[in-house]
Amino acid sequence: MKRDLTERIDKTFVESKTVNAYANALKKPMDALFLKGALHPLKSFLNGKWTEHPLHPILTDVPIGAWTVVIVLDLLSLIGHVPLLGLASGIALGFGVLAALAAIVTGLFDWMDVDPPELAIGVMHGTINIAATIFMAISFFMRASDNWEIEAETFVIALIGYLLVTVGGFIGGSLVYRRGVMINRNAHRTGPDKFVNAIALKDLPDGKLTRVEADGQPIMLYRKGDNVSALCAVCSHYGGPLDEGKVMDGKIECPWHFSQFSLADGSVKSGPATAPLPVYETRVTNGQVQLRMKK
């Protein structure tokens, strides 16, 4: 459907064979290098596991803020004739370019986990922001070669970059707020608040992941002898089915993007996930495994 501007923009990218071919050509080598293996820890770092929050959105505000300062200072100089603003504008411009490069890299590692149709929208979000950064870098080097003087042509180039990053931000906002990319898939899960029956203990195999529903919540159980661990069965990163993953060294690994969570408390042990899983208390009563959400 194309009910408003956002849907028209999204549909244009999603239906473009060129955009999809471009996205797939970029994604395949990234998957091969970073999805699993020796370079996966680098991906986990750039996804933001160590900050307990996606790293990309933390960085994106920096270039936008810095470049807003550039536009304001340039206008004060060119229209208001305020003197000696060139160096300050140049510093803000250069700082924004450096921050934008960091935002581009972290965004690329978030994007590689996205599925169609968001894959096509995301690659255009990134490409537009890369173009914005190139325009800003050109403006920076022109100013540097002109002894940091603010000239009309360098301002126009920076203004083009600023308009592009605004469009890129608009598309990025659509990815998050309309399409739910990079949100915690378990943010609104609640309950059960009281112990409820989940499964008969005799039906729960030892050493095998088992998915049950309790009070409408998808829960993954893992029995090891008399100990039963219970976590939300949905990966917080992109909703992968954790009951189809594998257990290793007290951790459960998601089958989709290989995030790892502690079986004991649901904490993130390896990204790209940054949000822990809901965890449940368990007990056995009258042969039934009962559970409730741990507060």
Short mmCIF file of C-alpha atoms in Angstrom, two decimals:
data_model
loop_
_atom_site.label_atom_id
_atom_site.label_comp_id
_atom_site.label_asym_id
_atom_site.label_seq_id
_atom_site.Cartn_x
_atom_site.Cartn_y
_atom_site.Cartn_z
CA MET A 1 0.00 0.00 0.00
CA LYS A 2 1.02 3.62 -0.56
CA ARG A 3 -1.14 5.56 1.86
CA ASP A 4 1.38 8.24 2.73
CA LEU A 5 4.85 9.53 1.83
CA THR A 6 6.69 7.04 4.02
CA GLU A 7 4.95 4.06 2.45
CA ARG A 8 5.56 5.41 -1.04
CA ILE A 9 9.28 5.83 -0.33
CA ASP A 10 9.56 2.39 1.27
CA LYS A 11 7.71 0.66 -1.57
CA THR A 12 9.91 2.34 -4.18
CA PHE A 13 13.02 0.83 -2.57
CA VAL A 14 11.44 -2.56 -1.86
CA GLU A 15 10.23 -3.01 -5.45
CA SER A 16 13.47 -1.85 -7.07
CA LYS A 17 15.44 -4.76 -8.57
CA THR A 18 18.55 -2.59 -8.63
CA VAL A 19 18.33 -1.74 -4.93
CA ASN A 20 17.73 -5.38 -3.98
CA ALA A 21 20.62 -6.59 -6.11
CA TYR A 22 22.87 -3.97 -4.52
CA ALA A 23 21.73 -4.99 -1.01
CA ASN A 24 22.27 -8.69 -1.62
CA ALA A 25 25.69 -8.12 -3.19
CA LEU A 26 26.78 -6.24 -0.07
CA LYS A 27 25.19 -8.61 2.44
CA LYS A 28 26.61 -11.91 1.16
CA PRO A 29 30.30 -11.18 1.81
CA MET A 30 29.48 -9.56 5.15
CA ASP A 31 27.57 -12.66 6.25
CA ALA A 32 30.47 -14.85 5.19
CA LEU A 33 32.99 -12.78 7.14
CA PHE A 34 31.15 -11.69 10.27
CA LEU A 35 27.97 -13.69 10.93
CA LYS A 36 29.84 -16.52 12.62
CA GLY A 37 33.47 -17.38 13.11
CA ALA A 38 36.63 -15.58 14.15
CA LEU A 39 35.33 -12.11 13.23
CA HIS A 40 31.97 -12.46 15.01
CA PRO A 41 33.31 -10.83 18.24
CA LEU A 42 34.09 -7.69 16.19
CA LYS A 43 30.51 -7.65 14.94
CA SER A 44 29.24 -8.12 18.50
CA PHE A 45 31.37 -5.16 19.63
CA LEU A 46 30.11 -2.91 16.83
CA ASN A 47 26.49 -3.96 17.45
CA GLY A 48 26.90 -2.56 20.97
CA LYS A 49 26.79 -5.62 23.23
CA TRP A 50 29.34 -3.93 25.53
CA THR A 51 27.17 -0.80 25.88
CA GLU A 52 24.01 -2.89 26.55
CA HIS A 53 22.37 -0.73 23.87
CA PRO A 54 22.68 -0.66 20.06
CA LEU A 55 25.77 1.42 19.31
CA HIS A 56 24.59 2.89 16.01
CA PRO A 57 21.79 5.16 17.36
CA ILE A 58 24.14 6.44 20.07
CA LEU A 59 26.48 7.71 17.35
CA THR A 60 23.99 9.05 14.81
CA ASP A 61 23.03 12.13 16.84
CA VAL A 62 26.65 13.35 16.90
CA PRO A 63 27.11 14.21 13.18
CA ILE A 64 23.57 15.61 12.92
CA GLY A 65 24.20 17.91 15.89
CA ALA A 66 27.66 18.93 14.67
CA TRP A 67 26.44 19.66 11.15
CA THR A 68 23.51 21.68 12.47
CA VAL A 69 26.10 23.89 14.20
CA VAL A 70 27.93 24.20 10.87
CA ILE A 71 24.83 25.41 9.04
CA VAL A 72 24.04 27.92 11.79
CA LEU A 73 27.60 29.30 11.90
CA ASP A 74 27.78 29.53 8.10
CA LEU A 75 24.52 31.46 7.94
CA LEU A 76 25.70 33.83 10.68
CA SER A 77 28.85 34.46 8.70
CA LEU A 78 27.35 34.75 5.21
CA ILE A 79 24.11 36.58 6.05
CA GLY A 80 24.80 38.13 9.44
CA HIS A 81 28.42 39.02 8.57
CA VAL A 82 29.63 37.78 11.95
CA PRO A 83 33.44 37.55 11.67
CA LEU A 84 35.89 34.80 12.65
CA LEU A 85 33.50 31.85 12.55
CA GLY A 86 35.32 29.85 9.88
CA LEU A 87 37.59 27.81 12.14
CA ALA A 88 34.79 26.95 14.56
CA SER A 89 32.57 25.88 11.68
CA GLY A 90 35.41 23.79 10.23
CA ILE A 91 36.04 22.02 13.53
CA ALA A 92 32.35 21.15 13.90
CA LEU A 93 32.26 19.97 10.30
CA GLY A 94 35.31 17.73 10.66
CA PHE A 95 34.14 16.31 13.98
CA GLY A 96 30.79 15.48 12.39
CA VAL A 97 32.49 13.67 9.50
CA LEU A 98 34.51 11.50 11.91
CA ALA A 99 31.39 10.68 13.94
CA ALA A 100 29.47 9.92 10.74
CA LEU A 101 32.12 7.41 9.67
CA ALA A 102 31.70 5.60 13.00
CA ALA A 103 27.90 5.70 12.62
CA ILE A 104 28.16 4.28 9.09
CA VAL A 105 30.30 1.34 10.21
CA THR A 106 28.08 0.44 13.17
CA GLY A 107 24.95 0.88 11.07
CA LEU A 108 26.35 -1.48 8.44
CA PHE A 109 26.80 -4.22 11.04
CA ASP A 110 23.25 -3.73 12.31
CA TRP A 111 21.90 -3.73 8.75
CA MET A 112 23.43 -7.09 7.83
CA ASP A 113 20.97 -8.81 10.23
CA VAL A 114 17.88 -7.30 8.58
CA ASP A 115 15.62 -9.40 6.36
CA PRO A 116 13.66 -8.29 3.27
CA PRO A 117 11.84 -5.98 2.73
CA GLU A 118 13.71 -3.90 5.35
CA LEU A 119 17.01 -4.96 3.76
CA ALA A 120 16.35 -2.75 0.72
CA ILE A 121 15.11 0.19 2.81
CA GLY A 122 18.09 -0.07 5.13
CA VAL A 123 20.68 -0.13 2.37
CA MET A 124 19.22 3.08 0.92
CA HIS A 125 19.19 4.68 4.38
CA GLY A 126 22.90 3.92 4.64
CA THR A 127 23.75 4.93 1.08
CA ILE A 128 22.08 8.32 1.42
CA ASN A 129 23.94 8.98 4.66
CA ILE A 130 27.23 7.95 3.06
CA ALA A 131 26.54 10.45 0.27
CA ALA A 132 25.83 13.13 2.90
CA THR A 133 29.15 12.37 4.59
CA ILE A 134 31.01 12.67 1.28
CA PHE A 135 29.51 16.11 0.64
CA MET A 136 30.44 17.22 4.15
CA ALA A 137 33.99 15.91 3.72
CA ILE A 138 34.35 17.81 0.42
CA SER A 139 33.17 21.00 2.12
CA PHE A 140 35.66 20.41 4.95
CA PHE A 141 38.68 20.01 2.66
CA MET A 142 37.66 23.01 0.55
CA ARG A 143 37.55 25.16 3.70
CA ALA A 144 40.89 23.80 4.88
CA SER A 145 42.52 24.73 1.55
CA ASP A 146 40.97 28.21 1.77
CA ASN A 147 42.36 28.99 5.25
CA TRP A 148 38.99 28.17 6.89
CA GLU A 149 37.12 30.94 5.16
CA ILE A 150 33.36 30.44 4.87
CA GLU A 151 32.42 30.86 1.22
CA ALA A 152 29.07 30.50 -0.51
CA GLU A 153 30.15 27.44 -2.49
CA THR A 154 31.42 25.53 0.55
CA PHE A 155 28.20 26.39 2.38
CA VAL A 156 26.07 25.11 -0.51
CA ILE A 157 27.97 21.80 -0.55
CA ALA A 158 27.50 21.45 3.22
CA LEU A 159 23.83 22.34 2.87
CA ILE A 160 23.36 19.57 0.28
CA GLY A 161 24.99 17.15 2.72
CA TYR A 162 22.74 18.38 5.52
CA LEU A 163 19.60 17.90 3.45
CA LEU A 164 20.75 14.41 2.49
CA VAL A 165 21.40 13.37 6.09
CA THR A 166 17.93 14.67 6.97
CA VAL A 167 16.39 12.43 4.31
CA GLY A 168 18.54 9.52 5.50
CA GLY A 169 17.40 10.10 9.07
CA PHE A 170 13.77 10.13 7.94
CA ILE A 171 14.20 6.73 6.29
CA GLY A 172 16.04 5.41 9.34
CA GLY A 173 13.20 6.55 11.55
CA SER A 174 10.77 4.63 9.37
CA LEU A 175 12.85 1.47 9.84
CA VAL A 176 12.66 1.71 13.62
CA TYR A 177 9.30 3.30 14.38
CA ARG A 178 7.19 1.81 11.58
CA ARG A 179 8.92 -1.47 10.85
CA GLY A 180 10.34 -2.33 14.27
CA VAL A 181 13.97 -2.85 13.25
CA MET A 182 16.45 -3.09 16.18
CA ILE A 183 13.80 -3.09 18.88
CA ASN A 184 13.78 -5.45 21.89
CA ARG A 185 11.36 -8.19 20.80
CA ASN A 186 10.43 -8.90 24.41
CA ALA A 187 9.93 -5.36 25.66
CA HIS A 188 6.24 -5.80 26.51
CA ARG A 189 6.21 -9.35 27.85
CA THR A 190 4.63 -9.73 31.29
CA GLY A 191 3.66 -12.63 33.51
CA PRO A 192 2.78 -15.10 34.59
CA ASP A 193 2.97 -13.41 37.99
CA LYS A 194 1.94 -16.57 39.86
CA PHE A 195 3.18 -20.12 39.38
CA VAL A 196 1.30 -21.88 36.56
CA ASN A 197 1.63 -25.36 35.10
CA ALA A 198 3.84 -25.53 32.01
CA ILE A 199 4.49 -29.22 31.31
CA ALA A 200 4.57 -32.57 33.11
CA LEU A 201 8.08 -33.31 34.32
CA LYS A 202 7.93 -36.78 32.69
CA ASP A 203 7.31 -35.08 29.32
CA LEU A 204 10.32 -32.80 29.63
CA PRO A 205 13.36 -34.55 28.13
CA ASP A 206 16.74 -34.17 29.76
CA GLY A 207 19.31 -32.13 27.84
CA LYS A 208 16.93 -31.00 25.11
CA LEU A 209 15.42 -27.56 24.49
CA THR A 210 11.65 -27.61 24.77
CA ARG A 211 9.19 -24.83 23.92
CA VAL A 212 6.00 -24.42 25.97
CA GLU A 213 3.39 -21.73 26.46
CA ALA A 214 2.43 -20.47 29.91
CA ASP A 215 -0.16 -17.77 30.38
CA GLY A 216 0.18 -16.99 26.67
CA GLN A 217 3.96 -16.50 26.85
CA PRO A 218 6.43 -18.52 24.69
CA ILE A 219 8.95 -20.08 27.06
CA MET A 220 11.98 -22.25 26.45
CA LEU A 221 12.76 -24.95 29.02
CA TYR A 222 16.05 -26.78 29.45
CA ARG A 223 16.31 -29.64 31.90
CA LYS A 224 19.60 -30.92 33.27
CA GLY A 225 18.91 -33.52 35.88
CA ASP A 226 16.72 -31.98 38.55
CA ASN A 227 17.49 -28.43 37.41
CA VAL A 228 15.08 -26.77 34.96
CA SER A 229 16.04 -23.44 33.36
CA ALA A 230 13.29 -21.29 31.85
CA LEU A 231 13.82 -18.33 29.54
CA CYS A 232 11.72 -16.49 26.97
CA ALA A 233 11.81 -18.53 23.77
CA VAL A 234 12.10 -15.43 21.56
CA CYS A 235 15.50 -13.83 20.91
CA SER A 236 15.48 -10.18 21.90
CA HIS A 237 17.49 -9.23 18.80
CA TYR A 238 15.26 -10.24 15.88
CA GLY A 239 12.82 -12.72 17.35
CA GLY A 240 14.68 -15.91 16.53
CA PRO A 241 13.28 -19.18 18.00
CA LEU A 242 15.70 -19.97 20.79
CA ASP A 243 14.25 -23.45 21.28
CA GLU A 244 15.76 -24.24 17.86
CA GLY A 245 19.19 -23.03 18.97
CA LYS A 246 21.88 -24.95 20.78
CA VAL A 247 23.22 -25.09 24.33
CA MET A 248 26.90 -24.68 25.04
CA ASP A 249 28.74 -24.03 28.32
CA GLY A 250 25.66 -22.79 30.17
CA LYS A 251 24.55 -20.58 27.26
CA ILE A 252 21.86 -20.77 24.62
CA GLU A 253 22.81 -19.65 21.09
CA CYS A 254 20.19 -18.19 18.74
CA PRO A 255 20.02 -20.04 15.40
CA TRP A 256 19.53 -16.86 13.35
CA HIS A 257 22.34 -14.44 14.18
CA PHE A 258 24.16 -16.43 16.88
CA SER A 259 23.53 -14.19 19.88
CA GLN A 260 24.23 -16.04 23.11
CA PHE A 261 22.37 -15.76 26.43
CA SER A 262 23.05 -17.18 29.88
CA LEU A 263 20.76 -20.04 30.79
CA ALA A 264 20.99 -18.98 34.43
CA ASP A 265 19.74 -15.40 34.18
CA GLY A 266 19.10 -14.55 30.50
CA SER A 267 21.92 -12.01 30.29
CA VAL A 268 23.60 -11.37 26.94
CA LYS A 269 26.91 -13.18 26.59
CA SER A 270 27.55 -12.47 22.91
CA GLY A 271 25.87 -10.10 20.45
CA PRO A 272 24.41 -8.87 18.19
CA ALA A 273 21.67 -8.89 20.86
CA THR A 274 21.99 -6.14 23.47
CA ALA A 275 18.86 -6.77 25.61
CA PRO A 276 18.64 -9.70 28.06
CA LEU A 277 15.83 -12.25 27.97
CA PRO A 278 12.92 -12.49 30.40
CA VAL A 279 13.73 -15.27 32.88
CA TYR A 280 11.33 -17.47 34.87
CA GLU A 281 11.45 -19.19 38.24
CA THR A 282 10.65 -22.91 38.12
CA ARG A 283 9.47 -25.54 40.58
CA VAL A 284 8.01 -29.04 40.39
CA THR A 285 4.65 -29.63 42.10
CA ASN A 286 2.65 -32.85 41.79
CA GLY A 287 4.74 -33.89 38.81
CA GLN A 288 4.14 -30.61 36.96
CA VAL A 289 6.83 -28.09 36.06
CA GLN A 290 5.47 -24.74 37.19
CA LEU A 291 6.89 -21.35 36.45
CA ARG A 292 6.42 -17.63 36.94
CA MET A 293 8.24 -14.56 35.65
CA LYS A 294 11.21 -13.56 37.77
CA LYS A 295 11.03 -9.94 38.87
#
